[in-house]
Coordinates of C-alpha atoms in Angstrom, one line a residue:
X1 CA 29.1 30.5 -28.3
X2 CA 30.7 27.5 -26.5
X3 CA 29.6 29.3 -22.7
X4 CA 25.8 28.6 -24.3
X5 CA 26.6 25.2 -25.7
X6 CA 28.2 24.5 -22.1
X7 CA 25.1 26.0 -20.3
X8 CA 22.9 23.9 -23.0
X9 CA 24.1 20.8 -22.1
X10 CA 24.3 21.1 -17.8
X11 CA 20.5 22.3 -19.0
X12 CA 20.1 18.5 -20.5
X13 CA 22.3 17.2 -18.2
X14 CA 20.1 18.2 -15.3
X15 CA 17.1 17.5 -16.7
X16 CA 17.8 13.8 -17.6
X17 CA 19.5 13.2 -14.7
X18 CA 17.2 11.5 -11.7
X19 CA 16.7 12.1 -8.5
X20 CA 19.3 11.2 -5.9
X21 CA 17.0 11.3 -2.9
X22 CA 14.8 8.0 -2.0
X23 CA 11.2 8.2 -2.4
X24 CA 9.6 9.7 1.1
X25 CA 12.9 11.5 1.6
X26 CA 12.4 15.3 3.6
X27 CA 11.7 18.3 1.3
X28 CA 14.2 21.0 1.5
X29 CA 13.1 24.2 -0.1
X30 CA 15.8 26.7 -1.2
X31 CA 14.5 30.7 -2.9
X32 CA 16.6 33.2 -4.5
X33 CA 14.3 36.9 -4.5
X34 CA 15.5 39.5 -6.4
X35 CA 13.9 43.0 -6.8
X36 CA 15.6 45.7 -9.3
X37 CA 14.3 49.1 -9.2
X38 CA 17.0 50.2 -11.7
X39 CA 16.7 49.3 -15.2
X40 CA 19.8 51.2 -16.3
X41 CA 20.2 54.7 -18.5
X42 CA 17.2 55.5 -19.9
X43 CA 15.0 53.6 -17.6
X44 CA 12.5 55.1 -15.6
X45 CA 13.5 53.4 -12.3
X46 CA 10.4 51.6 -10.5
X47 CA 9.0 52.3 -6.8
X48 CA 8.3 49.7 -5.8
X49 CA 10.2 46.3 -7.6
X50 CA 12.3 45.9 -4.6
X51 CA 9.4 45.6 -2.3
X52 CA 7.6 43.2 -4.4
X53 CA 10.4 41.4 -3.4
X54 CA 10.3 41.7 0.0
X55 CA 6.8 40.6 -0.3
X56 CA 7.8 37.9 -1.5
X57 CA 10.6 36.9 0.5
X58 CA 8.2 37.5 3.5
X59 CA 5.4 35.2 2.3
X60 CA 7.4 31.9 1.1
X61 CA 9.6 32.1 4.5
X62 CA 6.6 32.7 6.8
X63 CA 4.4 29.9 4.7
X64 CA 6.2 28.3 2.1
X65 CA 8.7 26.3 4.4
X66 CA 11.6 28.5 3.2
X67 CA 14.6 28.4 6.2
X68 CA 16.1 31.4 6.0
X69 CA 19.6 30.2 5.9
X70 CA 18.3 28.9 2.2
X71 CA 16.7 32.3 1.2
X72 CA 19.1 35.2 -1.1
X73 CA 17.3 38.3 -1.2
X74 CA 19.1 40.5 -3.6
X75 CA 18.1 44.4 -4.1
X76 CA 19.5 46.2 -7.1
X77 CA 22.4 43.3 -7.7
X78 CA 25.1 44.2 -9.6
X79 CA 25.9 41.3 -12.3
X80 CA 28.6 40.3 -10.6
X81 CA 26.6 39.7 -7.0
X82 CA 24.2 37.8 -9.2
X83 CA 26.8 35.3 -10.3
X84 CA 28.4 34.7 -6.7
X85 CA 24.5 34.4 -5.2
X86 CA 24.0 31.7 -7.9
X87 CA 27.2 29.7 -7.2
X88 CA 26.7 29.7 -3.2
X89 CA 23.0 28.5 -4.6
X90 CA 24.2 25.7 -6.4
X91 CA 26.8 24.4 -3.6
X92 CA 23.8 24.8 -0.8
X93 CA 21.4 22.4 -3.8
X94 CA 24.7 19.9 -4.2
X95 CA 25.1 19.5 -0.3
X96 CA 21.3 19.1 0.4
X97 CA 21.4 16.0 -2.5
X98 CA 19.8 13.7 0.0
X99 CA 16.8 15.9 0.1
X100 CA 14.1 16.5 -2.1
X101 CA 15.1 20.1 -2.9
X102 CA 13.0 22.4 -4.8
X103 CA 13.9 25.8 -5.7
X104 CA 11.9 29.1 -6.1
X105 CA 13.7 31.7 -8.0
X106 CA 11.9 35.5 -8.2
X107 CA 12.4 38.4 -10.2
X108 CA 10.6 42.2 -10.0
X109 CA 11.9 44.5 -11.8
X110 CA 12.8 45.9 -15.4
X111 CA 13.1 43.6 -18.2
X112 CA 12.5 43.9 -22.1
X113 CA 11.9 41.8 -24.6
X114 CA 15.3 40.0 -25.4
X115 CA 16.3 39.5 -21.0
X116 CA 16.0 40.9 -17.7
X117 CA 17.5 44.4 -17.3
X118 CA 19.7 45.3 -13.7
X119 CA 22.9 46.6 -12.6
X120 CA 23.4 48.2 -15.6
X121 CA 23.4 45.0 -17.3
X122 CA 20.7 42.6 -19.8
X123 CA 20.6 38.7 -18.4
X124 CA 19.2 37.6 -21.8
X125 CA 16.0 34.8 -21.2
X126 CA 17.4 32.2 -22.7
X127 CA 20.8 32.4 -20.3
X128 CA 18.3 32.9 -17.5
X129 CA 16.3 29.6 -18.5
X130 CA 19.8 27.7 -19.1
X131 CA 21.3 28.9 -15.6
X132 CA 18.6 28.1 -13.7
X133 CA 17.6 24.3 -15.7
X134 CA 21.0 23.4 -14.6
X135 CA 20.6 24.3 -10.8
X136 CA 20.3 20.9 -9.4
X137 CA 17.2 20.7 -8.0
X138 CA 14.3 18.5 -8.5
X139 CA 11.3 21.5 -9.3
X140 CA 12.4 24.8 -9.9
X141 CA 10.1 27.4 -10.5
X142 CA 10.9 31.1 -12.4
X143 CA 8.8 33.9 -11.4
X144 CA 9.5 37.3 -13.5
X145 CA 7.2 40.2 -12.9
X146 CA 8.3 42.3 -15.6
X147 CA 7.5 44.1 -18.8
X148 CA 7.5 42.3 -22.0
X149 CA 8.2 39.0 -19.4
X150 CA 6.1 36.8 -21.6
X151 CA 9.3 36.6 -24.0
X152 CA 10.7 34.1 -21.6
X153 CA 7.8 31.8 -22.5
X154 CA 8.9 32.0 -25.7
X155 CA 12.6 31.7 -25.5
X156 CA 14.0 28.8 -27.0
X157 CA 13.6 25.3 -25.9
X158 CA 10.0 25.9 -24.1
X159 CA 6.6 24.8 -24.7
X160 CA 3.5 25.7 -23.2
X161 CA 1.3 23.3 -21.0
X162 CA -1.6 22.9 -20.0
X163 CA -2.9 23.5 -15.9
X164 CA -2.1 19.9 -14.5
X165 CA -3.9 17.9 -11.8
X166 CA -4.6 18.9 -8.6
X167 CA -2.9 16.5 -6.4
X168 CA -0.3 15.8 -3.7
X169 CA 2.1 13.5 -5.1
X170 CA 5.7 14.0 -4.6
X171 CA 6.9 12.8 -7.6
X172 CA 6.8 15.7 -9.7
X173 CA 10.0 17.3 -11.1
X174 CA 11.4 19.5 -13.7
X175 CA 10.6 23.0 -14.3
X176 CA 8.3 25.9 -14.5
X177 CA 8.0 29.7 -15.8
X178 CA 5.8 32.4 -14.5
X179 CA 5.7 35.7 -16.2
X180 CA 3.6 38.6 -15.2
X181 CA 3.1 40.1 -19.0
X182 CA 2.9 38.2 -22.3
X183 CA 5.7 39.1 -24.6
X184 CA 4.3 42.6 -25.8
X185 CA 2.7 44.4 -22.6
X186 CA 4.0 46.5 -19.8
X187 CA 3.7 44.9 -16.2
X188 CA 2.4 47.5 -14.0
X189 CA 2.9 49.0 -10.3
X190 CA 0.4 51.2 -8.7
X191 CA 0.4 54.1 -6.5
X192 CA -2.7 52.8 -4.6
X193 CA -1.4 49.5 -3.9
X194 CA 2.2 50.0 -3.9
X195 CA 2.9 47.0 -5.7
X196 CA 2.4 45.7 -9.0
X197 CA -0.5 44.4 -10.0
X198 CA 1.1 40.7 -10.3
X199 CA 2.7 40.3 -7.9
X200 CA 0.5 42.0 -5.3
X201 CA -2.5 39.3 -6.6
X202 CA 0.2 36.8 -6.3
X203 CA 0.9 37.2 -2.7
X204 CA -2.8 37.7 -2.0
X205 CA -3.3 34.0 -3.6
X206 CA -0.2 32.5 -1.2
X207 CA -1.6 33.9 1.7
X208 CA -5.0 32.0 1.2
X209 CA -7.0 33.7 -1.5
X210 CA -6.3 31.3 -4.2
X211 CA -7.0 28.2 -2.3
X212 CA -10.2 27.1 -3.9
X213 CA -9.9 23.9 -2.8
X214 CA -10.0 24.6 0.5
X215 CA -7.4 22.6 1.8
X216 CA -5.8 25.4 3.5
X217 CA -2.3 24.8 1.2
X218 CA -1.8 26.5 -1.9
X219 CA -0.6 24.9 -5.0
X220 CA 1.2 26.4 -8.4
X221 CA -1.9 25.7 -10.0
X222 CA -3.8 27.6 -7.9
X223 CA -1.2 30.5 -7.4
X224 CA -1.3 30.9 -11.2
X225 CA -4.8 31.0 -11.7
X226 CA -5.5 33.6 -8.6
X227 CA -2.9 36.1 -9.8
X228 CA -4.2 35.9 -13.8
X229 CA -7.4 36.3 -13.2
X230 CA -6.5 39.5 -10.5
X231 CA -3.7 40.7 -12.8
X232 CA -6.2 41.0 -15.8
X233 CA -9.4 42.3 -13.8
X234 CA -7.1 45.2 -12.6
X235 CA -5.4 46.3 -15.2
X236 CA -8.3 46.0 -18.6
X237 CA -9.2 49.6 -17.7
X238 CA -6.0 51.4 -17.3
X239 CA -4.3 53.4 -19.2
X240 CA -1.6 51.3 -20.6
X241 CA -4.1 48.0 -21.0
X242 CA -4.8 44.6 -19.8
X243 CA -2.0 42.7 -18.3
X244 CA -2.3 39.3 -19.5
X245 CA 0.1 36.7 -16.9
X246 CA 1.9 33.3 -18.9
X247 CA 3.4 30.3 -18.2
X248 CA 5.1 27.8 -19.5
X249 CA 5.3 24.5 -17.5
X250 CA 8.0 21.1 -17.9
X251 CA 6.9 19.0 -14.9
X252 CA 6.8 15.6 -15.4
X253 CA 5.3 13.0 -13.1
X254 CA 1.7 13.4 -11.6
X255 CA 0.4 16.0 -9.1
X256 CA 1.3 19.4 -8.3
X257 CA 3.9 22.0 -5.8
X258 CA 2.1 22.9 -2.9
X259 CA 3.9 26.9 -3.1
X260 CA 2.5 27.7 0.7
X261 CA 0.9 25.8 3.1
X262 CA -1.7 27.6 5.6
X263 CA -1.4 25.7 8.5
X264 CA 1.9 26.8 9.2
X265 CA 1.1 30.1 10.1
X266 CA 0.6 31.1 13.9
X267 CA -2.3 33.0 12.7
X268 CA -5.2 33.6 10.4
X269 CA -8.4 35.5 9.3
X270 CA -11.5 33.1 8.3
X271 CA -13.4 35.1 5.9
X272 CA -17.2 33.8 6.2
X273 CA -20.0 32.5 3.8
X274 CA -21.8 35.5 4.2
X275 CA -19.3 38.2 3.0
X276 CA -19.5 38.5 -0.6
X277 CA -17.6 41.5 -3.1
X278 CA -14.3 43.1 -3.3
X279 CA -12.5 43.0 0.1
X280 CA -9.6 45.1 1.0
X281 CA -7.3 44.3 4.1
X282 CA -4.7 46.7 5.4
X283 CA -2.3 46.5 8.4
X284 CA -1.6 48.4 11.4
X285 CA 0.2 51.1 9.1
X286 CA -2.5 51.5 6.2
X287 CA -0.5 48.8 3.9
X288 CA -3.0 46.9 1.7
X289 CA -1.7 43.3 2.5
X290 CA -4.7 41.6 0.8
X291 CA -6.9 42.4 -2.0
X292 CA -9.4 40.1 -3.6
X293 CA -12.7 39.1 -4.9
X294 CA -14.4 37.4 -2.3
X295 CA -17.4 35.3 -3.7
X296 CA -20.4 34.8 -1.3
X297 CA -21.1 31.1 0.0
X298 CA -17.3 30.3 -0.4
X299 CA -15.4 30.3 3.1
X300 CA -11.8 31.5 2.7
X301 CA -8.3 31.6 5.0
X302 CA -5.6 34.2 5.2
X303 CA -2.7 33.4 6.7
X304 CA -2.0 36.6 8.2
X305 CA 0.8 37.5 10.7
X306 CA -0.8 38.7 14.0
X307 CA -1.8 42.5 14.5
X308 CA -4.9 45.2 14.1
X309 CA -6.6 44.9 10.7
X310 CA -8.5 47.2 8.8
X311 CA -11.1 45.7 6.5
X312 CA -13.4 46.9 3.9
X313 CA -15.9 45.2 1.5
X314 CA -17.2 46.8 -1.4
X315 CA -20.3 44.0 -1.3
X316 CA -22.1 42.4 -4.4
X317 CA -25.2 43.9 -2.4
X318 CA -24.1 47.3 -3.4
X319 CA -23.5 48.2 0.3
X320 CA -20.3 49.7 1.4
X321 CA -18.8 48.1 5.1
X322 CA -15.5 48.6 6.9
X323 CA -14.2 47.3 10.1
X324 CA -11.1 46.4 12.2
X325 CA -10.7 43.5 13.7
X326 CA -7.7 42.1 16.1
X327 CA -6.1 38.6 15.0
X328 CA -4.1 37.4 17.9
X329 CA -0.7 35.1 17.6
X330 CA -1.9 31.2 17.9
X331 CA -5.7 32.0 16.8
X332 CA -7.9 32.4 13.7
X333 CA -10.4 34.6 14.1
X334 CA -13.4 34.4 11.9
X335 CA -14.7 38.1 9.8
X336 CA -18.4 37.4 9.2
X337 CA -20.4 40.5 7.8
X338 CA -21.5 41.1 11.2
X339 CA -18.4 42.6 12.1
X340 CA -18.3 45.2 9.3
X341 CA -20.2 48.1 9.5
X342 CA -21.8 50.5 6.8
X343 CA -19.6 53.3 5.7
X344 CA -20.1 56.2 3.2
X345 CA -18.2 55.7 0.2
X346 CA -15.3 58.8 -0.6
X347 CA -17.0 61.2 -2.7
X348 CA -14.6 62.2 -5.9
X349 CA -14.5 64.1 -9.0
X350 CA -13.2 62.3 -12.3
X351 CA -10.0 64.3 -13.9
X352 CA -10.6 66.1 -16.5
X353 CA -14.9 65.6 -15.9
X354 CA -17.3 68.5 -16.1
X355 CA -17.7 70.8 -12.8
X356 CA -20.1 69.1 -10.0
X357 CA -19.8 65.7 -11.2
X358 CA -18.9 63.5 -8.8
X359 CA -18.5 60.2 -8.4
X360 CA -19.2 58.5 -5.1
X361 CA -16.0 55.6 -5.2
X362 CA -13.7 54.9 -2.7
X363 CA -11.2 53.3 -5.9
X364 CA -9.3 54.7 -8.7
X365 CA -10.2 53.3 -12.0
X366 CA -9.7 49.5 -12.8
X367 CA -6.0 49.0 -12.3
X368 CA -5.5 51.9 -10.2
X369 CA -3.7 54.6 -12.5
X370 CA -6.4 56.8 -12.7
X371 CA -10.5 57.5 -12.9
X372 CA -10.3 58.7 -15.9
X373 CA -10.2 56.7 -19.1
X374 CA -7.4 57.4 -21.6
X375 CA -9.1 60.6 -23.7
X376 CA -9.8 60.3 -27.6
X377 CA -7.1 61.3 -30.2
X378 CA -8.3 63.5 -33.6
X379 CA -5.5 64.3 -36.5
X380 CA -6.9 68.1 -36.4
X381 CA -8.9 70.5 -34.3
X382 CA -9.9 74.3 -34.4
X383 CA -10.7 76.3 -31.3
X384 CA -12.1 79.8 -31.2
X385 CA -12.4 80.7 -27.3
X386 CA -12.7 77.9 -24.3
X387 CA -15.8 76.4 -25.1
X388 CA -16.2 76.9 -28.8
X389 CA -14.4 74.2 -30.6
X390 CA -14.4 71.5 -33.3
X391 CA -14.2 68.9 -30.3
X392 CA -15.1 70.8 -27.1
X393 CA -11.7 70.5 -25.8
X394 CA -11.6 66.8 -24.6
X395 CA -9.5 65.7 -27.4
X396 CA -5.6 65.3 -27.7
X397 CA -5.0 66.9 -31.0
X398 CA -2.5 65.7 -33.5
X399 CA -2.8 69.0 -34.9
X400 CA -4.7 72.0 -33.2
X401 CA -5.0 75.8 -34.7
X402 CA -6.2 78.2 -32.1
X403 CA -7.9 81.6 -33.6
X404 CA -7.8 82.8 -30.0
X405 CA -7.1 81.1 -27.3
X406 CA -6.9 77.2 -27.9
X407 CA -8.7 74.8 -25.6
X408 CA -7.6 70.6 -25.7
X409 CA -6.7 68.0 -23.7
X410 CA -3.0 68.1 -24.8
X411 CA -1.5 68.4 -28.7
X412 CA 1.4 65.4 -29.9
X413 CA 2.6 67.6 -33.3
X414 CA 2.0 70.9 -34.0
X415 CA -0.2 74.0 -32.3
X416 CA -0.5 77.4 -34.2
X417 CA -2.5 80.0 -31.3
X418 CA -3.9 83.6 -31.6
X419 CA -3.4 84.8 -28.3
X420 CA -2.4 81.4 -26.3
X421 CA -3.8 77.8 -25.2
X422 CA -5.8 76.0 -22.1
X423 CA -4.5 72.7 -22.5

């Protein structure tokens, strides 16, 4: 009880407290990355959190103005590690005080609805919110991609906000929370894209893809926006449901965090006018770097480190086009449609779909989990032989009674058989 009322009140403390920097004074930028495929006992542990991470840790040094002597990547952290990385944190904020510092703190991994889960451990949201409010810093900004994440929104003391002004003043401060999930979904990771779903549309929207401004820097505002509208588009068809990103925003003063800024790269890919649809980008070693919805008429910039590309567009034309394309260190080379050419799309056959039909996609289902969609659930069925039943087999059964041999697509209570089952 007295460590929260202790934590509560650095929280205010911090909060009410104004800058010590002058106005025009240098922005220092300071991250702390963490990625936690293990959720503990019972947890199934996650592919690819920690990588998310790396991601992450990548993008904001390589474009975000991140040193790396003020970046903590942590992988799997015990509670303990946590705790030290956030005391050498605070000393590196407290001897930077004549900057304008401004602090980025990232989380993948497993979390449920009370606190993030790690190391064996649960950091509960509301300790989370109070340890990081009194970091002193003048913007610090949570990211947790995580299931049931949007509980941090709704952890005591916060408010939700709406999307603020597009602007480059330097004057904003206080806090912000990003959270992949709302308070009662799973946040997904995919096979195909070997991410999740959030934070892979995040990084997409740092590198460029969010910049809608086209200002080549890319602000919270914008950052958000990108990765909920990717998160939700990819996810409504799977199998576990649309993925709905939150926030929760305390900034006061006017304008908004520039997150990356696109001119600081050494390279970059200039996507043209004229390509229009769902674009893919992978590296040298088939890694899908980039994924978004590229609308005709609007140019766009990825800030890309230099190397051999492959790129395919799935365009709004209906046509299917694929390319590589070389982007050198100190250039941006421009991808017009011109440099794409027409490919045959990868014939496939849904799961679970009748023999011969085919489907003629290059892409799992919407959010990647599978081509099928999830199939319907009756209390009872009755099968005679395969092909003779009450639902023609494509049902999972609460129920199923098989007078020979059974035919479903999976039973969740109780199966009585004559002579077996072709689930």
């Amino acid at each position: 009880m007295l460590v929260s009322i202790f934590l509560a009140a650095l929280a205010l403390f911090a909060w009410l407290t104004p800058p010590a920097h002058a106005e025009g004074a240098p922005t220092r930028r300071f991250a702390l990355v963490i990625g936690a495929n293990d959720g503990g006992a019972g947890r199934v542990r996650l592919r690819y959190a920690s990588r998310d991470a790396e991601g992450f840790a990548e993008v904001i040094s390589r474009l975000g103005g991140v040193a790396p002597e003020d970046l903590s990547l942590l992988a799997d952290p015990a509670p303990a590690t946590l705790d030290a990385a956030l005391a050498d944190l605070t000393a590196r904020l407290e001897a930077a005080a004549g900057a304008r510092r401004e602090l980025l703190v990232f989380y993948s991994g497993h979390a449920d609805e009370q606190g993030l889960l790690f190391g064996g451990a649960r950091l509960p949201y509301t300790t989370l919110r109070a340890r990081v409010q009194a970091l002193p810093a003048d913007v610090r900004i949570t990211i947790v991609d995580a299931c049931a994440s949007g509980a941090l929104i709704r952890a005591k003391g916060g408010r939700r906000a709406p999307p603020f002004l597009l602007d480059r003043a330097s004057s904003v401060r206080g806090v912000a929370y990003l959270a992949s999930a709302s308070a009662d979904e799973a946040a997904q990771e995919s096979d195909r894209i070997q991410a999740s779903f959030f934070s892979h549309a995040l990084l997409t929207g740092l590198q460029g893809a969010a910049d809608i401004s086209g200002d080549q820097v890319v602000t919270l505002n914008e950052a958000y926006q990108f990765a909920f509208r990717e998160t939700l588009a990819r996810t409504e068809g799977s199998q576990l449901g649309a993925q709905h990103p939150s926030y929760d925003m305390q900034l006061m003063g006017s304008g908004d965090v520039v997150l990356t800024d696109l001119r600081r790269t050494s390279a970059g890919l200039a996507l043209a006018d004229d390509l229009g649809g769902r674009l893919f980008v992978r590296d040298a070693d088939e890694r899908l770097v980039a994924e978004l919805h590229k609308p005709a008429g609007q140019p766009i910039s990825l800030g890309l480190p230099p190397g051999a590309y492959q790129v395919r567009l799935d365009a709004t034309d209906g046509a299917h086009l694929a390319g590589q394309i070389d982007v050198p260190e100190g250039a941006a080379v421009q991808l017009t449609r011109a440099d794409l050419h027409a490919v045959a799309r990868l014939a496939t056959v849904g799961r679970g779909g009748p023999a011969g039909a085919a489907s003629a996609s290059g892409e799992a289902g919407a959010g990647g989990v599978s081509a099928e969609a999830a199939p319907p659930r009756v209390p009872f069925g009755v099968s005679v032989v395969p092909g003779l039943s009450t639902d023609q087999g494509e049902a999972v059964r609460k129920v199923s009674l098989n007078v020979l041999i059974g035919e479903s697509r999976g039973v969740e209570a109780v199966e009585v058989s004559g002579l077996g089952a072709d689930i």
